[in-house]
Tab-separated table of C-alpha atoms and ligand atoms in Angstrom:
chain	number	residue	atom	x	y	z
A	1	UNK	CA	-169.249	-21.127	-60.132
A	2	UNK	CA	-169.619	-24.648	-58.401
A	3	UNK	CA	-170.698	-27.542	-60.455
A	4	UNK	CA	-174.487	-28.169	-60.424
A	5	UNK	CA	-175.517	-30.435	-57.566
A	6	UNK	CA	-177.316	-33.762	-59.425
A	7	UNK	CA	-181.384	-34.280	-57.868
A	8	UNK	CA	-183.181	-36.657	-58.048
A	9	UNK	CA	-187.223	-36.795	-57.791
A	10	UNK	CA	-189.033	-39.749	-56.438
A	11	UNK	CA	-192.975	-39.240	-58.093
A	12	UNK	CA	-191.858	-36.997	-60.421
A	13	UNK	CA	-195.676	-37.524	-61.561
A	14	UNK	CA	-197.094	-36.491	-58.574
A	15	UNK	CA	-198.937	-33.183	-57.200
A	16	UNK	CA	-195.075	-32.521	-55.661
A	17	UNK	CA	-193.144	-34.244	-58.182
A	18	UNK	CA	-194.693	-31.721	-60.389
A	19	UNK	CA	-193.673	-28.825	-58.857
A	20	UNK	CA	-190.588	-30.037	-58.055
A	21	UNK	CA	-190.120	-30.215	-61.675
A	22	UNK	CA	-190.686	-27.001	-62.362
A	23	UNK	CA	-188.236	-25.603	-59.265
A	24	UNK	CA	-185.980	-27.398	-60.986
A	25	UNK	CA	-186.626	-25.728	-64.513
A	26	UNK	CA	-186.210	-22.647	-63.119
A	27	UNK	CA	-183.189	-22.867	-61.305
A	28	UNK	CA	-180.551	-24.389	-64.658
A	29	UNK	CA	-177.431	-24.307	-63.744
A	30	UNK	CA	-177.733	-24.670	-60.084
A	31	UNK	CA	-179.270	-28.123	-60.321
A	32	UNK	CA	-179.218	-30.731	-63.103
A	33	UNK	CA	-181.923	-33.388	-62.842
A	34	UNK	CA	-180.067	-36.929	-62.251
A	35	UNK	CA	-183.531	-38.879	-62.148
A	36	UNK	CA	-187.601	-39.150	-61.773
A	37	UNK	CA	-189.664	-41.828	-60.456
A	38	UNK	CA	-193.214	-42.810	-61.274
A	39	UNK	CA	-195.217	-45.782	-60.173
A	40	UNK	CA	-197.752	-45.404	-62.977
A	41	UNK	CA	-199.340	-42.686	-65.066
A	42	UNK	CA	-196.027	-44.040	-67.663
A	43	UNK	CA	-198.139	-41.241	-70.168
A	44	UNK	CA	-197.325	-38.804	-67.968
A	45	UNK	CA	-193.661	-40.027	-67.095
A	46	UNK	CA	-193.085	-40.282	-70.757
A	47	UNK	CA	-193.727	-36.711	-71.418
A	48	UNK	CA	-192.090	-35.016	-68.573
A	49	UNK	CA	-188.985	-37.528	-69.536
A	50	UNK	CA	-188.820	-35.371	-73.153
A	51	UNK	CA	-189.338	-32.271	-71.596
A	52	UNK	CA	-187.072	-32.415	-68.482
A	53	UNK	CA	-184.282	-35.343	-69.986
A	54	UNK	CA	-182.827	-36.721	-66.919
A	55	UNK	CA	-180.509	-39.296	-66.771
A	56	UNK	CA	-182.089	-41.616	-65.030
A	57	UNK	CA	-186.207	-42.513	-65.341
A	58	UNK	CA	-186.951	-45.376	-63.599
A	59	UNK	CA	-190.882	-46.600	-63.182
A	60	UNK	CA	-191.054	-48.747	-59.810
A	61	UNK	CA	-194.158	-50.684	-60.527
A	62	UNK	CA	-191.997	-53.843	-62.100
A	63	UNK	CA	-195.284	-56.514	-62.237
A	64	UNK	CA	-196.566	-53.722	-64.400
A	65	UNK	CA	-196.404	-55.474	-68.274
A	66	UNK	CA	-196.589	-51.611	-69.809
A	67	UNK	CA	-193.954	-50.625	-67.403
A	68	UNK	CA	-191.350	-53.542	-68.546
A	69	UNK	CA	-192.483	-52.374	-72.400
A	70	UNK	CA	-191.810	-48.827	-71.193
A	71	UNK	CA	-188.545	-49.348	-70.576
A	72	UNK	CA	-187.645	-51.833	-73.668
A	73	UNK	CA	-188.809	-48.629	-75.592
A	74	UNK	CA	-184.741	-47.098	-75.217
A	75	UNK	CA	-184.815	-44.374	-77.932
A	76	UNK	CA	-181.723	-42.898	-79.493
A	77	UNK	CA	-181.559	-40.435	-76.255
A	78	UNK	CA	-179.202	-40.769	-73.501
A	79	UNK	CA	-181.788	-41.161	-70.877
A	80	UNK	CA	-181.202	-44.650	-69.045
A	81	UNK	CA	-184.494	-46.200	-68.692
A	82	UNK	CA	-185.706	-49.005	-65.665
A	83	UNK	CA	-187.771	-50.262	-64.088
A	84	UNK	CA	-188.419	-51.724	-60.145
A	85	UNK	CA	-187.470	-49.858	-56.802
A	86	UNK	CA	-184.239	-51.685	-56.656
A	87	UNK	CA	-182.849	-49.828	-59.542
A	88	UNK	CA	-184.092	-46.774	-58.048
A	89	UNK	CA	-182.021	-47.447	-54.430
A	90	UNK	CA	-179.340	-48.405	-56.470
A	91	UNK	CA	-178.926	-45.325	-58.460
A	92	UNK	CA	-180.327	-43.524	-55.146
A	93	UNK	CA	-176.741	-44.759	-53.082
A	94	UNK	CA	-174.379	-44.451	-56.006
A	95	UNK	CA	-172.505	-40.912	-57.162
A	96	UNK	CA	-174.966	-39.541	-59.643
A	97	UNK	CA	-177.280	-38.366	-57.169
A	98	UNK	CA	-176.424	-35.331	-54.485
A	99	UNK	CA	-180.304	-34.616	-53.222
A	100	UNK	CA	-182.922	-36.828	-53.155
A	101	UNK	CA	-186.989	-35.277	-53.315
A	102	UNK	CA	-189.121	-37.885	-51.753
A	103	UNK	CA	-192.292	-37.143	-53.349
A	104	UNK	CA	-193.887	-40.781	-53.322
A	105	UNK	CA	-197.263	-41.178	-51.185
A	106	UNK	CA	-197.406	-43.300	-48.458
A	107	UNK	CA	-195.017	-46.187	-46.582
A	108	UNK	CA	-194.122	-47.006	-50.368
A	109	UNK	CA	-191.917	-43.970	-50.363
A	110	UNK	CA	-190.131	-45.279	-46.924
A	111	UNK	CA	-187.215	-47.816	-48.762
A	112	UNK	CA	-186.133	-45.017	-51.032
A	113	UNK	CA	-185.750	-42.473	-48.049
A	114	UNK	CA	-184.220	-44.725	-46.418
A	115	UNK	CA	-181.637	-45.396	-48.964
A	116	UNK	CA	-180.646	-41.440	-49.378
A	117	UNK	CA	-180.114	-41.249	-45.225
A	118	UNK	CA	-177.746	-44.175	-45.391
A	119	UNK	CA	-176.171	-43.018	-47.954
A	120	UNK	CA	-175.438	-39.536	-46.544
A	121	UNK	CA	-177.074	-37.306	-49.301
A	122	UNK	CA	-179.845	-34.332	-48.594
A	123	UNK	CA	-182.674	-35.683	-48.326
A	124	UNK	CA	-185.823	-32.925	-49.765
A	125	UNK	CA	-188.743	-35.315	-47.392
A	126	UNK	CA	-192.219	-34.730	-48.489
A	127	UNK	CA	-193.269	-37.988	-47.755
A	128	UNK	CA	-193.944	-37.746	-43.824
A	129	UNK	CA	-194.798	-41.454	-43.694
A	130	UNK	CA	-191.235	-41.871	-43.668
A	131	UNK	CA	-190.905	-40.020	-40.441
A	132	UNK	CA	-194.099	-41.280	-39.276
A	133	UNK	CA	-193.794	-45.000	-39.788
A	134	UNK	CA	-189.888	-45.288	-38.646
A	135	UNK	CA	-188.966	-41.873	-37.626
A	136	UNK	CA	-186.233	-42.817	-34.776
A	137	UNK	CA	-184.533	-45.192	-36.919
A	138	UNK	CA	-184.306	-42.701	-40.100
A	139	UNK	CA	-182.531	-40.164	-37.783
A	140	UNK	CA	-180.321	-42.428	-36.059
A	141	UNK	CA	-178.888	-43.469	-39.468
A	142	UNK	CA	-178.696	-39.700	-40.808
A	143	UNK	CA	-176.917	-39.261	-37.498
A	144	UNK	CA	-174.542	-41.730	-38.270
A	145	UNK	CA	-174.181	-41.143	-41.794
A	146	UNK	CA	-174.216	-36.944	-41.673
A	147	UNK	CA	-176.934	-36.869	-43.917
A	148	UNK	CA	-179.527	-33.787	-43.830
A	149	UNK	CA	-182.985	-34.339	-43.666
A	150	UNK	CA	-184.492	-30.600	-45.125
A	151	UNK	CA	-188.556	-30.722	-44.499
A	152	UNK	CA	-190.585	-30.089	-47.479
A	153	UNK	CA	-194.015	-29.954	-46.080
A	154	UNK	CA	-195.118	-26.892	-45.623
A	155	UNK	CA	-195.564	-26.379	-42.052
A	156	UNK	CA	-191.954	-27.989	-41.252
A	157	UNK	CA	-190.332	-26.077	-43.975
A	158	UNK	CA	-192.079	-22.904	-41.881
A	159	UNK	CA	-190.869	-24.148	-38.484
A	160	UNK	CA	-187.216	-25.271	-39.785
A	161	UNK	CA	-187.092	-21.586	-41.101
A	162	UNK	CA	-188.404	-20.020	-37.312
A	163	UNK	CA	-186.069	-22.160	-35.972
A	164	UNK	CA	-182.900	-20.045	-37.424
A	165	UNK	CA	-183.880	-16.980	-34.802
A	166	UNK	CA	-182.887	-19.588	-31.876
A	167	UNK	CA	-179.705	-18.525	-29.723
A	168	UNK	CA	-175.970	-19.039	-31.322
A	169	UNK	CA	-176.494	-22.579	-32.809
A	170	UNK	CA	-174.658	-23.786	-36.078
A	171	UNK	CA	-177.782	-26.059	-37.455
A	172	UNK	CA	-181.026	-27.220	-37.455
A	173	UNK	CA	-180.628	-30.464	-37.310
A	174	UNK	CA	-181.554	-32.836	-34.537
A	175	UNK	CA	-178.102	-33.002	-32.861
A	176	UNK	CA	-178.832	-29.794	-31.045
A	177	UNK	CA	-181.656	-30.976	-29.935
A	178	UNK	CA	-181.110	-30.160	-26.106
A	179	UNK	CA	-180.149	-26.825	-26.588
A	180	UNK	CA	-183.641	-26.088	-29.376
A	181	UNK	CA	-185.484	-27.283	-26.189
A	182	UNK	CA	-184.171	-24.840	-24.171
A	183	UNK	CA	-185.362	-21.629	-26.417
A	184	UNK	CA	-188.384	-22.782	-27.711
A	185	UNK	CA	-191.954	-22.786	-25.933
A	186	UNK	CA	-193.681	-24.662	-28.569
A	187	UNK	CA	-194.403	-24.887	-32.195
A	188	UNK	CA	-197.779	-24.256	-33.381
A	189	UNK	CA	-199.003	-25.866	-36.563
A	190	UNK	CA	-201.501	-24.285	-38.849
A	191	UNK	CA	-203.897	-26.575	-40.478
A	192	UNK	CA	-206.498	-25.039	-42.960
A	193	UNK	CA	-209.203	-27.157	-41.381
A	194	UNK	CA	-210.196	-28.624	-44.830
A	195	UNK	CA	-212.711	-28.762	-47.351
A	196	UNK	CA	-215.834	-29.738	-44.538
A	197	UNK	CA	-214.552	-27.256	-41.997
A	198	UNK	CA	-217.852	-25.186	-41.398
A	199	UNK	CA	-220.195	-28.138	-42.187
A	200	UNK	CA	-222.445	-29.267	-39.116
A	201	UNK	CA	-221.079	-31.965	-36.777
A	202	UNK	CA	-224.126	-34.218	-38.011
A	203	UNK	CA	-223.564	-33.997	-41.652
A	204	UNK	CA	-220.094	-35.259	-41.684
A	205	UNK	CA	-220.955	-38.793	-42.231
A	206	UNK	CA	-222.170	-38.065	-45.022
A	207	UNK	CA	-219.260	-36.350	-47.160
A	208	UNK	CA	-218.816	-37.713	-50.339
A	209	UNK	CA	-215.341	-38.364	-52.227
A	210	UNK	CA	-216.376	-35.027	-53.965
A	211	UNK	CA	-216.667	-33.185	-50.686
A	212	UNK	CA	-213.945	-34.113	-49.461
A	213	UNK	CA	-211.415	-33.669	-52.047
A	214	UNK	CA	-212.613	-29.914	-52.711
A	215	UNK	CA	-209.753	-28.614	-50.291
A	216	UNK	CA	-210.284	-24.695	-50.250
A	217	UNK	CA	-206.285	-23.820	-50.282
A	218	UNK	CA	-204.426	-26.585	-51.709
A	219	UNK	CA	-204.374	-28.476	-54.539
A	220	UNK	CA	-202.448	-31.701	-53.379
A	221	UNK	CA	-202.851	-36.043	-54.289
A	222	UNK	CA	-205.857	-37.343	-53.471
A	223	UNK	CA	-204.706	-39.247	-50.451
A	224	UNK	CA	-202.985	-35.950	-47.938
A	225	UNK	CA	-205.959	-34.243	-49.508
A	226	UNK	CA	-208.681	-37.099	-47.962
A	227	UNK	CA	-206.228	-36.818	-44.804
A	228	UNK	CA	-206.528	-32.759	-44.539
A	229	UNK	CA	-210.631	-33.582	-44.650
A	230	UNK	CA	-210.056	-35.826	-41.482
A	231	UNK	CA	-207.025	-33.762	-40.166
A	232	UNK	CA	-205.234	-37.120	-40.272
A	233	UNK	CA	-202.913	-34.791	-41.844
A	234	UNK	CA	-202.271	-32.722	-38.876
A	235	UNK	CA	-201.916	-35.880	-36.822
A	236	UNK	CA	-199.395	-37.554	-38.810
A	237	UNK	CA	-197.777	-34.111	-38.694
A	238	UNK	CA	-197.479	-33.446	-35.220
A	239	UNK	CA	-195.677	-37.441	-35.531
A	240	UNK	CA	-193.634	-35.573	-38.275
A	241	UNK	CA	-192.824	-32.366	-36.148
A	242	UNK	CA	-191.896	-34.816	-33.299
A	243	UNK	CA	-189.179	-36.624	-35.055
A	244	UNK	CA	-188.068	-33.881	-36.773
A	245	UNK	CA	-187.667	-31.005	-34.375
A	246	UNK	CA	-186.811	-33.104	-31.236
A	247	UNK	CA	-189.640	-32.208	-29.271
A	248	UNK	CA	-192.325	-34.182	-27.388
A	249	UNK	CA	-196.039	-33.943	-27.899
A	250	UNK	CA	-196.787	-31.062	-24.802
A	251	UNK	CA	-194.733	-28.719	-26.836
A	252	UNK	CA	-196.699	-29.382	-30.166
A	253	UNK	CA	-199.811	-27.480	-30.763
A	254	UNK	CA	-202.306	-27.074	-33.952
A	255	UNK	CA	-204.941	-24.364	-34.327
A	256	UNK	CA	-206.839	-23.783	-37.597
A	257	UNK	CA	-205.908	-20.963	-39.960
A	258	UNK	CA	-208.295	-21.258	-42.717
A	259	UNK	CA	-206.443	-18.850	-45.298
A	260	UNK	CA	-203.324	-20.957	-45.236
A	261	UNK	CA	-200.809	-18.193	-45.191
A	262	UNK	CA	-199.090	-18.721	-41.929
A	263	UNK	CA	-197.343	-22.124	-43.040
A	264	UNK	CA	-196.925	-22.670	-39.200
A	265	UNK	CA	-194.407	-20.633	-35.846
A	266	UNK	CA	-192.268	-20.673	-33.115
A	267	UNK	CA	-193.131	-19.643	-29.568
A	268	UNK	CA	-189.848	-18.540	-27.975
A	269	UNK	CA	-189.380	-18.957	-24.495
A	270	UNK	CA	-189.265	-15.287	-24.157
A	271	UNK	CA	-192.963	-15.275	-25.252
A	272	UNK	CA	-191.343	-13.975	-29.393
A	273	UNK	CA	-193.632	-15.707	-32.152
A	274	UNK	CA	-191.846	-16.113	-35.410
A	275	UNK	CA	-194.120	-17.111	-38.277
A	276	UNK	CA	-193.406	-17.857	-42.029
A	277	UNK	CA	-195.562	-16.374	-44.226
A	278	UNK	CA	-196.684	-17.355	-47.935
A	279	UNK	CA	-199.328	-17.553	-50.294
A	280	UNK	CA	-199.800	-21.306	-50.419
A	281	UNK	CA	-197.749	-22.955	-52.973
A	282	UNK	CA	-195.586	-25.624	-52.792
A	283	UNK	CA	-192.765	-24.776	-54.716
A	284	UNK	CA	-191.423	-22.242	-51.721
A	285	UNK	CA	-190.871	-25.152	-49.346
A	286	UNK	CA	-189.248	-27.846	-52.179
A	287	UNK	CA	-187.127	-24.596	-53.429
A	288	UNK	CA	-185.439	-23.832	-50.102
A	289	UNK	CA	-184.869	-27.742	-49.195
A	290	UNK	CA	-182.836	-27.571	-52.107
A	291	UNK	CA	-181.362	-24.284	-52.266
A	292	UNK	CA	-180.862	-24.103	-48.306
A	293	UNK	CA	-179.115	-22.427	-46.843
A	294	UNK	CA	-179.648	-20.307	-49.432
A	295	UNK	CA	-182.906	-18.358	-50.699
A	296	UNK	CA	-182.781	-17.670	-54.329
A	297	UNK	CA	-185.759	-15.866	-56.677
A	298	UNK	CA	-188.595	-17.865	-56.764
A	299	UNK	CA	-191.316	-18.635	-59.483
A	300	UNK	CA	-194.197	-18.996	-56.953
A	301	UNK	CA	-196.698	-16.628	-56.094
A	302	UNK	CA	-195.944	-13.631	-53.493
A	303	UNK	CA	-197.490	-11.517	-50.778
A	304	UNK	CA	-199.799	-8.626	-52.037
A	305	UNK	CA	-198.946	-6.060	-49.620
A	306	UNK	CA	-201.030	-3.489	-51.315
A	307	UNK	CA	-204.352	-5.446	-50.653
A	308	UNK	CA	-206.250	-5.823	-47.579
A	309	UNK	CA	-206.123	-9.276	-46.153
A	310	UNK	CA	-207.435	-10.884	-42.665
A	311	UNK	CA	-205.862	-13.459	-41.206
A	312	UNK	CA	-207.630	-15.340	-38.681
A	313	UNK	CA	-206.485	-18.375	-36.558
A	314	UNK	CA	-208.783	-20.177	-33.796
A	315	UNK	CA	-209.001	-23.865	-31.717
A	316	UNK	CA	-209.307	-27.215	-33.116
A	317	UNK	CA	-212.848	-28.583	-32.309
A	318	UNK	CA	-211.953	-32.530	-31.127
A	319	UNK	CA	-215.197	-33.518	-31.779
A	320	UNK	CA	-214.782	-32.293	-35.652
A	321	UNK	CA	-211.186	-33.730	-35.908
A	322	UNK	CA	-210.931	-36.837	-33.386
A	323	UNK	CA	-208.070	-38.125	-35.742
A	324	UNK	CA	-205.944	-35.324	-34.443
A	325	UNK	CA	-205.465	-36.838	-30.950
A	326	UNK	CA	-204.231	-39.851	-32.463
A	327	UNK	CA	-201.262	-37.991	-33.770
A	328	UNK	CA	-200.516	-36.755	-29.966
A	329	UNK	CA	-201.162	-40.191	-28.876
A	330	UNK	CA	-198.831	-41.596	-31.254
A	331	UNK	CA	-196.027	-38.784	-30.574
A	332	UNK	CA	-196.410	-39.899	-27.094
A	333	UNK	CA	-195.886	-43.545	-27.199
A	334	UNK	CA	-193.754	-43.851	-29.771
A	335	UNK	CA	-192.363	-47.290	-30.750
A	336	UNK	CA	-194.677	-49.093	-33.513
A	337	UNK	CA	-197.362	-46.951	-32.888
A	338	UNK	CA	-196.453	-43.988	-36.178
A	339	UNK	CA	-196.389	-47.761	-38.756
A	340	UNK	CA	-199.718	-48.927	-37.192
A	341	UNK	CA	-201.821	-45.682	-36.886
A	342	UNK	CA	-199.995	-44.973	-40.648
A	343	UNK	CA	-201.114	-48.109	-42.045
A	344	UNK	CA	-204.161	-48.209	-41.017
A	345	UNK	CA	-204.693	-44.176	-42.295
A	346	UNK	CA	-203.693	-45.363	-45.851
A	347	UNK	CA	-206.000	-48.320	-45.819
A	348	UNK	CA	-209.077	-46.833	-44.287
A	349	UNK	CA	-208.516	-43.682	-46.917
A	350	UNK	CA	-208.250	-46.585	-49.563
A	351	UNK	CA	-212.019	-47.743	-48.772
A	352	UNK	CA	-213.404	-44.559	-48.538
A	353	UNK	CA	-211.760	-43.643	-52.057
A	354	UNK	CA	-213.807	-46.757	-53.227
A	355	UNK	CA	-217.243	-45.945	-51.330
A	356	UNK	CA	-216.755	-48.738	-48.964
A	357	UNK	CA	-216.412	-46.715	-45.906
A	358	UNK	CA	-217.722	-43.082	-44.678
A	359	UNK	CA	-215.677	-40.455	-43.763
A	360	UNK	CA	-215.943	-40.508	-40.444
A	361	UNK	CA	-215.197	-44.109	-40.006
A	362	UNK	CA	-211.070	-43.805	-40.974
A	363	UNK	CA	-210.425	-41.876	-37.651
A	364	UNK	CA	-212.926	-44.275	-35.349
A	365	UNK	CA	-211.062	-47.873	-37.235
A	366	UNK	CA	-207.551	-46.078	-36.947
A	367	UNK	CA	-207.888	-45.404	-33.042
A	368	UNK	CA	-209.540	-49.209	-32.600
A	369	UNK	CA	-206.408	-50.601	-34.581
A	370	UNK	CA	-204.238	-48.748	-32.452
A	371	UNK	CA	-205.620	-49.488	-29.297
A	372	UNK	CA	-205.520	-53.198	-30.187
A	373	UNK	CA	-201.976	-53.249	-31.702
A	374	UNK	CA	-198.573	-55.349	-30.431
A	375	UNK	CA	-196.886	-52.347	-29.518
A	376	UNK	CA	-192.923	-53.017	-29.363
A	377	UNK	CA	-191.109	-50.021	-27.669
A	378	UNK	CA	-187.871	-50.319	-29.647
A	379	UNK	CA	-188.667	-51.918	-32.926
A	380	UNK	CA	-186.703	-52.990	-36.087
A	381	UNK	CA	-187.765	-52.093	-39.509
A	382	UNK	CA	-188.773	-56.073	-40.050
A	383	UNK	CA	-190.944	-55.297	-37.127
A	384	UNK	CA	-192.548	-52.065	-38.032
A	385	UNK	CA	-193.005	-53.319	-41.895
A	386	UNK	CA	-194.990	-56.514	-39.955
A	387	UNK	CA	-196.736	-54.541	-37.872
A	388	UNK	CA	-197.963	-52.051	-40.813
A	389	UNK	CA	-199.084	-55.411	-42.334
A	390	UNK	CA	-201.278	-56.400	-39.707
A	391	UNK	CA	-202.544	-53.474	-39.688
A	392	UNK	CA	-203.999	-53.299	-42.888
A	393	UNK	CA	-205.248	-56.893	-42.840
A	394	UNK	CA	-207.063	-55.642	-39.922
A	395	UNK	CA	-208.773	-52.628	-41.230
A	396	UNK	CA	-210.061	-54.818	-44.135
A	397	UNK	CA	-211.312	-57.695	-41.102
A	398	UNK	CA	-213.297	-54.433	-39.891
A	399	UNK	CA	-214.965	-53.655	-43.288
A	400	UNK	CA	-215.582	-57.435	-43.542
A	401	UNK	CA	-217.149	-57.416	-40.030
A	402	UNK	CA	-219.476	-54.359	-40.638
A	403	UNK	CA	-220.655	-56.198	-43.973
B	501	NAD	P1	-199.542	-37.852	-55.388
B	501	NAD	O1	-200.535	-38.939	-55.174
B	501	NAD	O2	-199.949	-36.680	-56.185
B	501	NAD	O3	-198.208	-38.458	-56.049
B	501	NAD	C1	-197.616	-39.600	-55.537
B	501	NAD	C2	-196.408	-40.020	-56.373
B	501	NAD	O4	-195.914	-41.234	-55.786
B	501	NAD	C3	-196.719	-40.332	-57.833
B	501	NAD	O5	-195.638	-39.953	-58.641
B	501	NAD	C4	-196.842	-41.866	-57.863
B	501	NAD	O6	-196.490	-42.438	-59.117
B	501	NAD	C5	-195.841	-42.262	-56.788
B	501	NAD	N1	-196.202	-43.538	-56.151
B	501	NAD	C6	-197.437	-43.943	-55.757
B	501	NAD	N2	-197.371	-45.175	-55.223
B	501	NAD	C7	-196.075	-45.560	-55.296
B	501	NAD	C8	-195.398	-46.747	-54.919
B	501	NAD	N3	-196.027	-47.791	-54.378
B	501	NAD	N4	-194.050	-46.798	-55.140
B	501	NAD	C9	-193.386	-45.770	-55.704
B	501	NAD	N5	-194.003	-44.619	-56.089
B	501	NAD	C10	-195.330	-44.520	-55.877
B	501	NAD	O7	-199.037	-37.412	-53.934
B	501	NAD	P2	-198.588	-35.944	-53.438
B	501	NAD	O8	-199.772	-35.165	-53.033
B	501	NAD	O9	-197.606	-35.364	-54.399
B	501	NAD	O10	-197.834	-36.325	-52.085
B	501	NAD	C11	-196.560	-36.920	-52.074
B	501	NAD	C12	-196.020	-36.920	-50.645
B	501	NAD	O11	-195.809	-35.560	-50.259
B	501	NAD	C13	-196.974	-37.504	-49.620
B	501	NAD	O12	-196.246	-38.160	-48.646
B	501	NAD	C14	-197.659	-36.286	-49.010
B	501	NAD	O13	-198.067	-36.484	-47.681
B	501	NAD	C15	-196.520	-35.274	-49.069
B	501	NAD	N6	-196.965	-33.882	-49.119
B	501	NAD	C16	-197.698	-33.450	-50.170
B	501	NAD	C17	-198.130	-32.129	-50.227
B	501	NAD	C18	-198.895	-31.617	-51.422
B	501	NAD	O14	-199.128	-30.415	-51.509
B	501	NAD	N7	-199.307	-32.457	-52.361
B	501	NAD	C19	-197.800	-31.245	-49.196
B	501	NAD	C20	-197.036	-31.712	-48.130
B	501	NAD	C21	-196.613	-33.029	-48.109
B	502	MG	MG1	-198.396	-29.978	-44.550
């Protein structure tokens, strides 16, 4: 039997973390867990450090006071404890990690995925900022370093699966890009539609934080679930599908599935539709990053093939989901457009998390900080980290100016 291959998992404390946890706990043997990240939550952290002892725990919020005590704490165990994202790179490019899950939210989680490309490891991505904000440089430098970028998100995880009925090719990955194009028609993503799906057009403005975290398939963080209200979500996965599968926006489509079973396909150029199916649950898509190419038994919940089901699919309504476009927009033009229509996403979703915005105002200021944006067409990470600055500072001028 091989030796178990070391993982680590960035937000271990988070709605993936979590079930990346338990993929882990039911697959001894396979995998050992090197490290977990948290940023706070250290309650939390604490106990999943007793009940899944990795090696490593690192907290990345260093100004945090509890965090510095956390880590003073060193019981008799032989869990290292630390604290700051530096430790975390550093243990992230050093032996004792083979796979890396990147399950932090946002642009915070771009450093760390970063560090596991250049470093030539698997990298298990569930944060699609990463790809979003600096998606050309990440795979240039898993090109150069042979790393493997294995989708976690549901709908890539579906799509990197369709993918295998293409032609004679070895792998996935985006060095075949020219002959993928070849075979495939398009991909469609499904997107559930979200929690305000069948509300009228005129009531949208006035969804509450309630409404729009009560997603009717998944149960996710509160920011990708605030996005999947929007369909920012879609958007900055159409950026994600872009990067990822080699393709360019005309060959990207969404339509709405509502029962979120059909994770997302591939139209063949021979008019074949291949489709991975699932009831919705995480843990499929972080199990085969880590186990591919492999499929092993999983814990998560399977088809009922006894049972009657329906499954329905139909158009996006633009005037519903005018975030969407942006993601096509952004696929198009590339450059520093994925770090500014990102930034301003997580700081718009920010304000409406603290009442200070409405719903429908995160697509209108994302689109108006786009449109008004420096955009570079080949741009460094200094650049796209400045740019993701500015555009923050101006989705809080907005708020200002409407105050
Ligand atoms: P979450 O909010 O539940 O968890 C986020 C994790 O990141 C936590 O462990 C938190 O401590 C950590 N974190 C937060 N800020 C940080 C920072 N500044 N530095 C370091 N760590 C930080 O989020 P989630 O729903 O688990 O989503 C995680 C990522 O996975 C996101 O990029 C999301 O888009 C993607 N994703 C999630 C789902 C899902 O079902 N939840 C599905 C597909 C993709
Ligand atoms: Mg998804």
């Amino acid at each position: 039997m091989s030796k178990p291959r070391k993982v680590a998992i960035l937000g271990s404390t988070g709605s993936i973390g979590r079930s990346a946890l338990e993929v882990l706990k039911s697959h001894r043997g396979q995998f050992e867990l090197a490290c977990i990240s948290c940023h706070q939550q250290l309650e939390l952290f604490e106990k999943q450090c007793h009940e899944h002892r990795p090696k490593l725990a690192v907290v990345t919020d260093a100004s945090n006071p509890q965090a510095q005590q956390w880590v003073s704490n060193a019981g008799s165990d032989a869990m290292r404890r630390a604290c700051g994202t530096d430790e975390l790179i550093r243990a992230i490019l050093g032996p004792e990690i083979d796979i890396v899950v990147a399950a932090i939210v946002g642009v915070a989680g771009l450093e760390t995925s970063l560090a596991a490309v250049e470093s030539g490891k698997r990298l298990a991505l569930a944060n699609k900022e990463s790809l979003v904000v600096a998606g050309e440089l990440l795979l240039n430098i898993a090109k150069k370093s042979g790393a493997e970028i294995i989708p976690v998100d549901s709908e890539h995880s579906a799509i990197f699966q369709a993918l295998q009925c293409k032609g004679q090719s070895e792998s996935n990955t985006r060095q075949d890009d020219s002959q993928l194009n070849e075979q495939v028609e398009k991909i469609i993503l499904t997107a559930s539609g979200g929690p305000l799906r069948d509300w009228p057009l005129e009531e949208l403005e006035k969804a509450t934080i309630q409404d729009a975290l009560a997603h009717p398939t998944w149960s996710m963080g509160r920011k990708i679930t605030v996005d999947s209200a929007t369909m920012m979500n879609k958007a900055l996965e159409v950026i994600e599908a872009h990067w990822l599968f080699g393709l360019p926006a005309e060959q990207i489509q969404v339509v709405i599935h509502p029962q979120s079973v059909i994770h997302s396909m591939v139209e063949y150029r021979d008019g074949s539709v291949i489709a991975q199916l699932s009831p919705p649950d995480m843990k499929l898509p972080i199990q085969y990053a880590l186990t591919y190419p492999a499929r092993t038994t999983a814990t998560s919940k399977r088809m009922d093939w006894s049972q009657s089901q329906s499954l329905s699919w139909y158009p996006v309504d633009p005037a519903r989901y005018p975030a969407l476009e942006l993601g096509f927009e952004v696929a198009r033009r590339g450059g520093t457009c994925g770090a500014v229509l990102n930034a301003a996403n997580e700081a718009a979703v920010e304000l409406f998390l603290q009442s200070k915005i409405r719903l429908t105002d995160i697509a209108k200021v994302c689109r108006s900080v786009l449109q008004h944006h420096d955009f570079a067409t080949n741009p460094s990470l200094a650049e796209l980290l400045r740019q993701d600055r500015w555009a923050r500072d101006e989705v809080m001028r907005w708020n200002q100016s409407l105050c």
